[in-house]
Coordinates of C-alpha atoms in Angstrom, one line a residue:
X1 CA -26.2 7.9 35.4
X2 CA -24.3 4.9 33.7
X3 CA -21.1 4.0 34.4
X4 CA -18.5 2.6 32.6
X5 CA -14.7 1.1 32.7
X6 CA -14.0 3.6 30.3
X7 CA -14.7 6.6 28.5
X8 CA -12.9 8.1 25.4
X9 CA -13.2 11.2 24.1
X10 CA -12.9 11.5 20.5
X11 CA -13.4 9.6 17.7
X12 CA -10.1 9.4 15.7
X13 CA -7.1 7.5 15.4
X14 CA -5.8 6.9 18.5
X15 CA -9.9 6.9 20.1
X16 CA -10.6 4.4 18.1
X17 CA -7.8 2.2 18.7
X18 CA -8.3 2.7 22.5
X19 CA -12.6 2.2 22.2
X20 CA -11.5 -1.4 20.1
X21 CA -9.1 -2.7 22.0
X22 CA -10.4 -2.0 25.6
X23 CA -14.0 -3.4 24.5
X24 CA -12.3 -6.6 22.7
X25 CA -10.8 -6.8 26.6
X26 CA -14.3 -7.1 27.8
X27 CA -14.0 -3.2 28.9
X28 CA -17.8 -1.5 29.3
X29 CA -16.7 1.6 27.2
X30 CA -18.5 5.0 25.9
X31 CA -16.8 7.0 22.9
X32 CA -18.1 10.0 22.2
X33 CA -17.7 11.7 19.3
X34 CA -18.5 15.6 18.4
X35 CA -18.6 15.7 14.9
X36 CA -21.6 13.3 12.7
X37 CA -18.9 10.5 11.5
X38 CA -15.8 8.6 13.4
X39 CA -12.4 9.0 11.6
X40 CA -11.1 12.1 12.8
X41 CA -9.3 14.9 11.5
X42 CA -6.8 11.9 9.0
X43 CA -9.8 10.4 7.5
X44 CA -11.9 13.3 7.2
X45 CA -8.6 16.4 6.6
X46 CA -5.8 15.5 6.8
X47 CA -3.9 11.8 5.4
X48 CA -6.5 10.4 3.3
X49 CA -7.7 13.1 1.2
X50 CA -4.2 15.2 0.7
X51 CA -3.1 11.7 -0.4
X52 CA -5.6 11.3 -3.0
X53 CA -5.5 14.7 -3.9
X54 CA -1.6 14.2 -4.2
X55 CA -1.9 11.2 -6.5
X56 CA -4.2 12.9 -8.6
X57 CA -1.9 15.6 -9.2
X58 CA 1.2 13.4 -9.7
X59 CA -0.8 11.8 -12.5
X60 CA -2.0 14.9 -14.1
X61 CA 2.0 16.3 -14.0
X62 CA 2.7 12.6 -15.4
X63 CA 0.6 13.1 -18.5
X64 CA 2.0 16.2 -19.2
X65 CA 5.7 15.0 -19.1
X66 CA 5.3 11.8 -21.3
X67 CA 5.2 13.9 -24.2
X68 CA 8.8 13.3 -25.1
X69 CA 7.2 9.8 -26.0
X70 CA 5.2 11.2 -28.6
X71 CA 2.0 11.2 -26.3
X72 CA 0.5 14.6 -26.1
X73 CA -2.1 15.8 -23.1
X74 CA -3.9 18.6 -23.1
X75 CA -6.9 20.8 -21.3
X76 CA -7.9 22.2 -18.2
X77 CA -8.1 20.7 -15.0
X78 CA -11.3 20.0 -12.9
X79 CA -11.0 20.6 -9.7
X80 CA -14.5 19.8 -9.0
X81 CA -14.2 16.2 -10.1
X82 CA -10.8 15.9 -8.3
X83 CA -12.4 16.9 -5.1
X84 CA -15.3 14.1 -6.0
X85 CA -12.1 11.7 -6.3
X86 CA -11.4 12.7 -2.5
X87 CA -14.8 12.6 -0.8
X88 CA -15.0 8.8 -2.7
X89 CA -11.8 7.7 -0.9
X90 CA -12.9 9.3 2.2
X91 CA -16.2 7.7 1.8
X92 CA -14.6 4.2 1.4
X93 CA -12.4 4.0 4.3
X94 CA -15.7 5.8 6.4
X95 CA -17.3 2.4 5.9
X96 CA -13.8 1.4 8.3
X97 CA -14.9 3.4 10.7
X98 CA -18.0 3.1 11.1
X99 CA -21.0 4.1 14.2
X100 CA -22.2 0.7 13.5
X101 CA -19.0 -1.1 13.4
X102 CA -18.1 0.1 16.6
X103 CA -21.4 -0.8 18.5
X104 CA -21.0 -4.1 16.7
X105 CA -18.2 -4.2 19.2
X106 CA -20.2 -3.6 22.0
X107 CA -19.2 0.0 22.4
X108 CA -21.6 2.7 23.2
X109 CA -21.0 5.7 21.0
X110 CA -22.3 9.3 21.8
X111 CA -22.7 12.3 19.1
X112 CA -22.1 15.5 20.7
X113 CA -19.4 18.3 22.5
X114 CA -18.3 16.7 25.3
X115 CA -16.9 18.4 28.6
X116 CA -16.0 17.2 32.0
X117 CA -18.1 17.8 34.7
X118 CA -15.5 16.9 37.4
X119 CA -12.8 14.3 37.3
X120 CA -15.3 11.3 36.6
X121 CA -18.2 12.5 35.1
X122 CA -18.4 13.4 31.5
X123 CA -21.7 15.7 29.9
X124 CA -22.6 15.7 26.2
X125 CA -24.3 18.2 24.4
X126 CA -27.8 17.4 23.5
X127 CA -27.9 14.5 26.2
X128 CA -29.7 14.6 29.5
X129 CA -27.4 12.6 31.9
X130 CA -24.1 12.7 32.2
X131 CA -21.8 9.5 31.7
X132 CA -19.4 8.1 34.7
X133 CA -16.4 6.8 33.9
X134 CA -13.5 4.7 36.2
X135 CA -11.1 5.9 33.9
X136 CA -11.2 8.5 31.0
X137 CA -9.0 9.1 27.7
X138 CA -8.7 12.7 26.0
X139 CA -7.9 12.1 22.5
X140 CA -9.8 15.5 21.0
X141 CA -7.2 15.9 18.6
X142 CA -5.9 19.3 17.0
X143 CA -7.2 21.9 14.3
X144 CA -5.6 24.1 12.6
X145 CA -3.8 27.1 14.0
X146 CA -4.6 30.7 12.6
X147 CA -2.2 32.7 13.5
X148 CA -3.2 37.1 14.4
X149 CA -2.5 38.2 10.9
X150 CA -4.2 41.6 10.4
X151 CA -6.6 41.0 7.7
X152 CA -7.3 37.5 7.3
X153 CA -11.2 37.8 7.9
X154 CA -11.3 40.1 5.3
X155 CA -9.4 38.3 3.0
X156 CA -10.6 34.6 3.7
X157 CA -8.1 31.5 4.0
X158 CA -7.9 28.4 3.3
X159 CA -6.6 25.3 5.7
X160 CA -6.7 21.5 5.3
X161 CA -10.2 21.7 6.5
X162 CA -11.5 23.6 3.4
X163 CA -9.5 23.2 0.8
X164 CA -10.8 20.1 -0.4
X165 CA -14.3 21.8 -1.0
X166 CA -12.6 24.0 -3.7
X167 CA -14.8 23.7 -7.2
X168 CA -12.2 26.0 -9.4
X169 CA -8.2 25.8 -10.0
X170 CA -6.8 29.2 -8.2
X171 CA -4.5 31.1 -10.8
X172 CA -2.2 32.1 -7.9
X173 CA -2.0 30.4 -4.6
X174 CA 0.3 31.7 -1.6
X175 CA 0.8 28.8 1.0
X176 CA 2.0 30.6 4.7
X177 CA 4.1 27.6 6.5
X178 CA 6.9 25.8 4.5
X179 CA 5.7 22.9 7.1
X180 CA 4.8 19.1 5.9
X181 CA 1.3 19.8 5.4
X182 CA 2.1 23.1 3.0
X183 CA 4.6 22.0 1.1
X184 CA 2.5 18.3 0.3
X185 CA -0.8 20.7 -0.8
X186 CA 1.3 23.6 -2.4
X187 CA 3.6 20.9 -4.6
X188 CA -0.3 19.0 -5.5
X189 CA -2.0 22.6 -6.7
X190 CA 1.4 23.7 -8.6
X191 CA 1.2 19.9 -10.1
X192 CA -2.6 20.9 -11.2
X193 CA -1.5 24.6 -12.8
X194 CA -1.1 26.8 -10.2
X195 CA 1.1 29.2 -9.9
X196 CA 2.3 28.4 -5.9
X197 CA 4.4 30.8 -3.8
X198 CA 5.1 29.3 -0.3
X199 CA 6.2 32.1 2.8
X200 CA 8.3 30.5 5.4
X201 CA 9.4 32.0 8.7
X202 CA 12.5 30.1 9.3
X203 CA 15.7 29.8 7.3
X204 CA 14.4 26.6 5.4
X205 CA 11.1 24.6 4.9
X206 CA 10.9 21.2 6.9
X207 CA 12.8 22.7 9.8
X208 CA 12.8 18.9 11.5
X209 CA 14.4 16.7 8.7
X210 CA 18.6 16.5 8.5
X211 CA 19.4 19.4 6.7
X212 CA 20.9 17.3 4.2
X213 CA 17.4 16.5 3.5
X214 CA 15.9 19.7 4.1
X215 CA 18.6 21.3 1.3
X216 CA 17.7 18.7 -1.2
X217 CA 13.9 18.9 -1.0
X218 CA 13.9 22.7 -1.3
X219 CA 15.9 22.6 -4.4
X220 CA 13.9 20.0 -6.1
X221 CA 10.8 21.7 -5.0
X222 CA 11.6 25.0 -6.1
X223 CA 11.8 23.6 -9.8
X224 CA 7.4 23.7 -9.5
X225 CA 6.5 26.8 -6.7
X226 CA 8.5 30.0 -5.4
X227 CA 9.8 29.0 -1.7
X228 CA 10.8 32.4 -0.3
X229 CA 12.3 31.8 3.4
X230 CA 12.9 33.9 6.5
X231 CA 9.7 35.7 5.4
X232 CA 7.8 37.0 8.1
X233 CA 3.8 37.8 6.9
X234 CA 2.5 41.1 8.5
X235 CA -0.8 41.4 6.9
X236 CA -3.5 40.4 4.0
X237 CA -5.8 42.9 2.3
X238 CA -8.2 43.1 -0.9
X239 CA -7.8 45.7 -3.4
X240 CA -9.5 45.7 -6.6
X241 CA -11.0 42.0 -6.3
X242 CA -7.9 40.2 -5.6
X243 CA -5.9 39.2 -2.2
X244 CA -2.5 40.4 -1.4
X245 CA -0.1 39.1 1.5
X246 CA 2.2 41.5 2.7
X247 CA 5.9 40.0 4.2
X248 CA 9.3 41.3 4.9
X249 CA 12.0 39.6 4.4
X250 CA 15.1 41.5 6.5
X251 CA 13.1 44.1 6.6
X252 CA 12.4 44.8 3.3
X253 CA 8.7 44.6 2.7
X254 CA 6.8 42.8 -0.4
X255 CA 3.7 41.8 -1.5
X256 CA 2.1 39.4 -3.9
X257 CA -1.4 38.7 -5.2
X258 CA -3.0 35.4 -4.4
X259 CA -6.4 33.9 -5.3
X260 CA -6.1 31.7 -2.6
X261 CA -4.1 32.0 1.1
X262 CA -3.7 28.7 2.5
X263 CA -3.2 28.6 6.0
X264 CA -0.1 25.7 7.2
X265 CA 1.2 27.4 10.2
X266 CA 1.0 24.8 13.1
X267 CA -1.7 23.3 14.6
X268 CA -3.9 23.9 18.0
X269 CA -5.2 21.4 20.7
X270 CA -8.9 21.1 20.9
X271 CA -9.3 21.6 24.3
X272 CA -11.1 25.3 24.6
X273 CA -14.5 23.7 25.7
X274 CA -13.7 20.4 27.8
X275 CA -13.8 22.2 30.9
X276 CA -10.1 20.4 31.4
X277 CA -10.1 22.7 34.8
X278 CA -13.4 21.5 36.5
X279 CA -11.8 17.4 36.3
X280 CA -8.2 19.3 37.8
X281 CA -6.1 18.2 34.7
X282 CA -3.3 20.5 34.0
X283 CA -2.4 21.8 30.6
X284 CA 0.7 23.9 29.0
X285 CA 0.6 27.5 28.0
X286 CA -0.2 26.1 24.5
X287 CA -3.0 24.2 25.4
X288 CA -1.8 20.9 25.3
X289 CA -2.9 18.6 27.7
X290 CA 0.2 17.9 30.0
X291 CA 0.5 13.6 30.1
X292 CA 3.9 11.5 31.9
X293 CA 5.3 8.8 30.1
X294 CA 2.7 6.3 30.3
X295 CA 0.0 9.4 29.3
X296 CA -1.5 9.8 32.1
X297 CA -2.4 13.3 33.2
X298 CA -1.6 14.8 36.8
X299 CA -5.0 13.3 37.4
X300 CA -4.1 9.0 37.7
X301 CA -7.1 8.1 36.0
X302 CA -7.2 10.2 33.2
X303 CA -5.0 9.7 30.3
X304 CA -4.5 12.3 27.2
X305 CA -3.5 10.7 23.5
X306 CA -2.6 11.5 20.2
X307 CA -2.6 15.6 18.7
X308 CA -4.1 16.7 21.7
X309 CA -0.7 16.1 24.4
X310 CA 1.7 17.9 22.1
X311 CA 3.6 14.8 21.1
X312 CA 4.4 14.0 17.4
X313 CA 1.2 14.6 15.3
X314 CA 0.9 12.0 13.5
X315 CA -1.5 9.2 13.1
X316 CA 0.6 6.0 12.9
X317 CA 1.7 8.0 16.7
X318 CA -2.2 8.5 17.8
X319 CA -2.1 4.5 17.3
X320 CA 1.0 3.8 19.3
X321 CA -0.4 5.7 22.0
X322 CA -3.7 4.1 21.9
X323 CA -2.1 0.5 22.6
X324 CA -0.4 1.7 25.1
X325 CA -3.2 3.6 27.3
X326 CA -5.5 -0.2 26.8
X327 CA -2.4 -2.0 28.6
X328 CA -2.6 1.2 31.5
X329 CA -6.0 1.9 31.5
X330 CA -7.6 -1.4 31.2
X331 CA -5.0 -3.4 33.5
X332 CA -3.5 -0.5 35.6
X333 CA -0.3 -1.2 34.3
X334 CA 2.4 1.9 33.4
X335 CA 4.1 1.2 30.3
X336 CA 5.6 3.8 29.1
X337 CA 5.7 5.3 25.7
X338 CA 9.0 6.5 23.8
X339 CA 9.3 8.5 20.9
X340 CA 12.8 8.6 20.2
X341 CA 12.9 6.6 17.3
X342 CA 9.1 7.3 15.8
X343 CA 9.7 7.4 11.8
X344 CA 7.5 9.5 9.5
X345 CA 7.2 10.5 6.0
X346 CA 6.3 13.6 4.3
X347 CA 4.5 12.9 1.1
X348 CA 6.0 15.3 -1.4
X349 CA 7.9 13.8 -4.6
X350 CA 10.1 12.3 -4.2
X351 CA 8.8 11.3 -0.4
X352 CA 11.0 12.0 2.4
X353 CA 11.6 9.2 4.9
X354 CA 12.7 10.7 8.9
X355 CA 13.2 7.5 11.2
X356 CA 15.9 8.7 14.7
X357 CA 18.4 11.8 15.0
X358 CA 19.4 13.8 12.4
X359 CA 23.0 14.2 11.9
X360 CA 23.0 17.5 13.9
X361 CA 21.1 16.1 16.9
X362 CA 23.4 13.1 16.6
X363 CA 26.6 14.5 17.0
X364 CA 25.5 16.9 19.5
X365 CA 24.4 13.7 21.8
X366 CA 26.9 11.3 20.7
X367 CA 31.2 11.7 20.7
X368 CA 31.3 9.3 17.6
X369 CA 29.0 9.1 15.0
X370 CA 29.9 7.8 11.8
X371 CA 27.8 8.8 8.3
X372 CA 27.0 6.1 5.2
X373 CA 25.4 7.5 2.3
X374 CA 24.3 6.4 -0.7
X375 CA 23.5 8.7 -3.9
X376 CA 20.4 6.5 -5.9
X377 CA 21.7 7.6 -9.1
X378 CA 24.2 4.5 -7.7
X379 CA 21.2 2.2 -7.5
X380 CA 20.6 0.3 -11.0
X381 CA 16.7 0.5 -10.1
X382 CA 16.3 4.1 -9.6
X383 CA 18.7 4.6 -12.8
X384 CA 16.1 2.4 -14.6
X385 CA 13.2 4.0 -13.2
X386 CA 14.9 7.5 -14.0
X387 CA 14.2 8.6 -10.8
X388 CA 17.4 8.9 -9.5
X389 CA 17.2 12.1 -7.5
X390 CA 17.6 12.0 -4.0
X391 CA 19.7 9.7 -1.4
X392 CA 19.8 7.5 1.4
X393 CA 21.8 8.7 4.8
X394 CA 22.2 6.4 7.8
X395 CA 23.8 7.5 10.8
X396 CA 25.3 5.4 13.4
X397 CA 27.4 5.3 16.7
X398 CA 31.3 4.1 16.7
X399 CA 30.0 0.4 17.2
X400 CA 27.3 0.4 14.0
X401 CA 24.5 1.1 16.1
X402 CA 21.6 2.9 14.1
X403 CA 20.8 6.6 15.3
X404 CA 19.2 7.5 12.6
X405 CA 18.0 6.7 8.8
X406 CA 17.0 9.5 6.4
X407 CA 15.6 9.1 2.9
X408 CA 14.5 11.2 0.1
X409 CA 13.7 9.5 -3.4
X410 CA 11.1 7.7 -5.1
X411 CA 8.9 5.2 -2.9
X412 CA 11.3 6.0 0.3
X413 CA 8.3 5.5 2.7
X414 CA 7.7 2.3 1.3
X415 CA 11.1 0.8 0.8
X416 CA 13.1 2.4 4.0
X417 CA 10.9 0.3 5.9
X418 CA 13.8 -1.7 6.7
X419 CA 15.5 0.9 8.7
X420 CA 12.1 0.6 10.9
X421 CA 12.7 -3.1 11.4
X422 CA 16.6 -3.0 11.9
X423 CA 15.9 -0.1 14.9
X424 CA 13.2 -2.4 15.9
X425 CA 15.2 -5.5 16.7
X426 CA 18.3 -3.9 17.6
X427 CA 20.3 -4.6 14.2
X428 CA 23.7 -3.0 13.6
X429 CA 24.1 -1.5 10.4
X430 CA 26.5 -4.3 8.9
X431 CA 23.5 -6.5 9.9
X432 CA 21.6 -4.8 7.1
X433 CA 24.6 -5.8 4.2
X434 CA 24.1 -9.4 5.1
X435 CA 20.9 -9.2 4.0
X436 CA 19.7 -10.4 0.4
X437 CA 18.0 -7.6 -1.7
X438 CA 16.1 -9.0 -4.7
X439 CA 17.5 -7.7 -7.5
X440 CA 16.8 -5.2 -9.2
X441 CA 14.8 -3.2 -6.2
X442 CA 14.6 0.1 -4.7
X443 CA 15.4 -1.4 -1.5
X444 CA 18.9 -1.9 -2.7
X445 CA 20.0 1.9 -1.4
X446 CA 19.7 0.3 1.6
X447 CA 22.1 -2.4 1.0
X448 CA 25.1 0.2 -0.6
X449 CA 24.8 2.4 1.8
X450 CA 25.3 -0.4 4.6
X451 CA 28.2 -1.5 2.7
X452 CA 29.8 1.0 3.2
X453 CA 30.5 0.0 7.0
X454 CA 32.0 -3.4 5.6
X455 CA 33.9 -1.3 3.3
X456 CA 35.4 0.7 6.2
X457 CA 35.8 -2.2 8.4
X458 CA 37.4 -4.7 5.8
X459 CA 39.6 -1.8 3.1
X460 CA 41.1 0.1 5.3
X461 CA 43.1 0.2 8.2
X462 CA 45.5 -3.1 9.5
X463 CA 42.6 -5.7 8.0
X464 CA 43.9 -5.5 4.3
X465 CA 47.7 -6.4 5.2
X466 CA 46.8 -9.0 7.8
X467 CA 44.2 -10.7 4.9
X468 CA 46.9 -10.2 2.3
X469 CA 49.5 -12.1 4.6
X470 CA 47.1 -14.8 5.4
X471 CA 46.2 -15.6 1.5
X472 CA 49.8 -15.4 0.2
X473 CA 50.4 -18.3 3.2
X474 CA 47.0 -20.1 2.5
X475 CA 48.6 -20.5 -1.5

């Protein structure tokens, strides 16, 4: 049986970024990996191709809008070589992530389910002996979650799994979750000619953005798809060679056709067959693996990352985690990771840009909190751009202290990145007005909206009778 320092489990994100780092340490590591290719669900799923299929689908909308120029497009889309366009991105970053890269590295790399055999010893499918490990990292990831809907079998679904395989444009598409991962897909197929129709449970879609946001997103998307909220889906049937979904809304039941049914209703822990119980480690009702701040599990020297402990699902998190399990897995140390101020982005257009407390969570944890806001219809970039729909919201505490920074417009993953840096080094928000923006530049929604503190601070209150005293002496 060999043994190692360490063994992952998992081949994605935060995996990977555990296998490099601990090996690059000197670390005698094993990553194991159930599917043919490393990447995980981003590469293979989830960020890479909804992105490309996103941009796609912004340039096809793009053509069609320009005619007002005098530029006129025309004909039907084709899916088929759209899709092509995906597997090539995915097919370019694969050469990233590569088998051969990462025994390059020194790492051993296994193909194949793996499941614990007790709380050091890991077997994988197709392999005769087991593998030993000192220390272990789950990082299995998620999948997604199909809800009990009578019907679906019958009916067929899609999720993010499948619905880059698609070889035809649906005429009618009904998207079940008003969730990041719906609304990105559903705004992309309604950009291509679909006519989209997206069922949410709750009172509004992207139930964790400010509601400010949330308000402003639904209205702008609702000018391409139907979003029909507090609709709760009972069942799907065929009739006649076409799907229906059947919902109520307060009771009153509906039901539309769909070619499609796209599936965006949370997501599910791959844990069913790691035998989690025979190594002792304890998981939640949900499945999620149960982890303490520094991700370890109940059991010391087994740690749990990324999708698969329940904790933000994102990639750029799967990461974070990963750096932080090499410092306490490869050096016994404990650092611990915190979450309270992990930004994130939803790629809809325009983007929306989450970094800290909303406004709500704020003033629920905070006695002052204090709101700057800047419209970018007030930003001469946007206005020459004409994309000035959306805003910038920045939340602090009585002393300028950043709680939170919200964005939607044009670009605002790329140019809030700011806020990120300001949290990051402890800035105050009047830190962020000294700055110097380049002008003209998106980025300059960031400097109004900080303005606004000097604004408060300098035209208002005893400040402008004192100044005014002082310059009438100073003459």
């Amino acid at each position: 049986m060999k043994q190692y320092d360490l063994i992952i489990i998992g081949g994605g994100a935060g995996g990977l970024t555990v296998a490099s780092g601990a090996a690059s340490l000197g670390a005698e590591v094993a990553l194991i990996e159930k599917r043919e290719d490393l990447g995980g669900d981003c590469l293979h799923f989830g960020c890479v191709p909804s992105k490309s299929l996103i941009e796609a689908a912004n340039e096809i909308h793009h053509a069609r809008s320009v005619s007002k120029y005098g530029v006129h497009a025309s004909g039907e889309v084709d899916l088929k070589a759209i899709n092509q366009r995906v597997k090539e991105s995915i097919s370019h970053l694969q050469e990233h992530d590569s088998i051969e890269r990462f025994e390059e590295l020194g790492i051993d790399v296994f193909i194949g389910g793996a499941s614990f055999r007790n709380d050091h010893e890991v077997e994988i499918e197709n392999h005769e002996e087991p593998l030993f490990g000192k220390r272990l990292v789950i990082a299995t990831g998620s999948r997604p979650n199909v809800p009990p809907i009578e019907g679906l079998n019958e009916t067929g679904y899609l999720t993010n799994e499948t619905v880059f395989d698609l070889e035809q444009l649906p005429k009618k598409m009904v998207f079940i979750g008003g969730g990041p991962i719906g609304l990105e897909i559903a705004q992309a197929y309604a950009r291509l000619g679909s006519e989209v129709t997206v069922l949410e449970a709750g009172p509004g879609v992207l139930g964790k953005e400010d509601q400010d946001i949330q308000q402003k997103a639904q209205e702008i998307l609702e000018r391409e798809l139907t979003i029909i909220t507090n609709a709760n889906v009972e069942k799907t049937s065929r009739s006649g060679g076409q799907s229906y979904v059947h919902y109520s809304v307060n009771e009153e039941e509906h039901k539309i056709e769909a070619d499609q049914i796209f599936l965006a209703t949370g997501r599910k822990p791959n844990t069913d067959s790691l035998k989690l119980d025979q190594a002792g480690v304890e998981m939640n009702e949900r499945g999620f693996v149960n982890v303490d701040e520094t991700l370890r599990t109940n059991v010391g020297h087994i740690f749990a990352i990324g999708d698969v402990n329940g904790t933000p699902p994102f990639t750029h998190v799967a990461g974070y985690e990963g750096k932080t399990v090499v410092q306490n897995a490869v050096f016994g140390l404990s650092r611990k990771a915190s979450y309270d101020l992990i930004p994130w982005n939803t790629y809809i257009t325009p983007e929306v840009f989450h970094l800290g407390l909303t406004q709500k969570e704020a003033q629920e944890k905070h006695d002052g909190v204090l709101l700057y806001h800047t419209d970018l219809a007030d930003v001469d970039r946007f206005v020459a751009d004409h994309k000035t729909e959306g805003f910038i919201k920045i939340i602090t505490d009585t002393k300028g202290h950043i709680l939170g920074a919200h964005a939607i417009g044009k670009g605002a993953g790329d140019w809030m990145q700011v806020a990120i840096l300001a949290v990051e080094k402890g800035m105050k928000i009047g830190e962020l007005s000294s700055m110097i923006y380049p002008y003209p530049n998106h980025t300059a929604a960031i400097e109004k909206a900080s303005n606004e503190y000097w604004r408060s601070k300098l035209f208002s209150g005893v400040v402008p009778s004192i100044t005014e005293k002082y310059i009438k002496w100073f003459r």
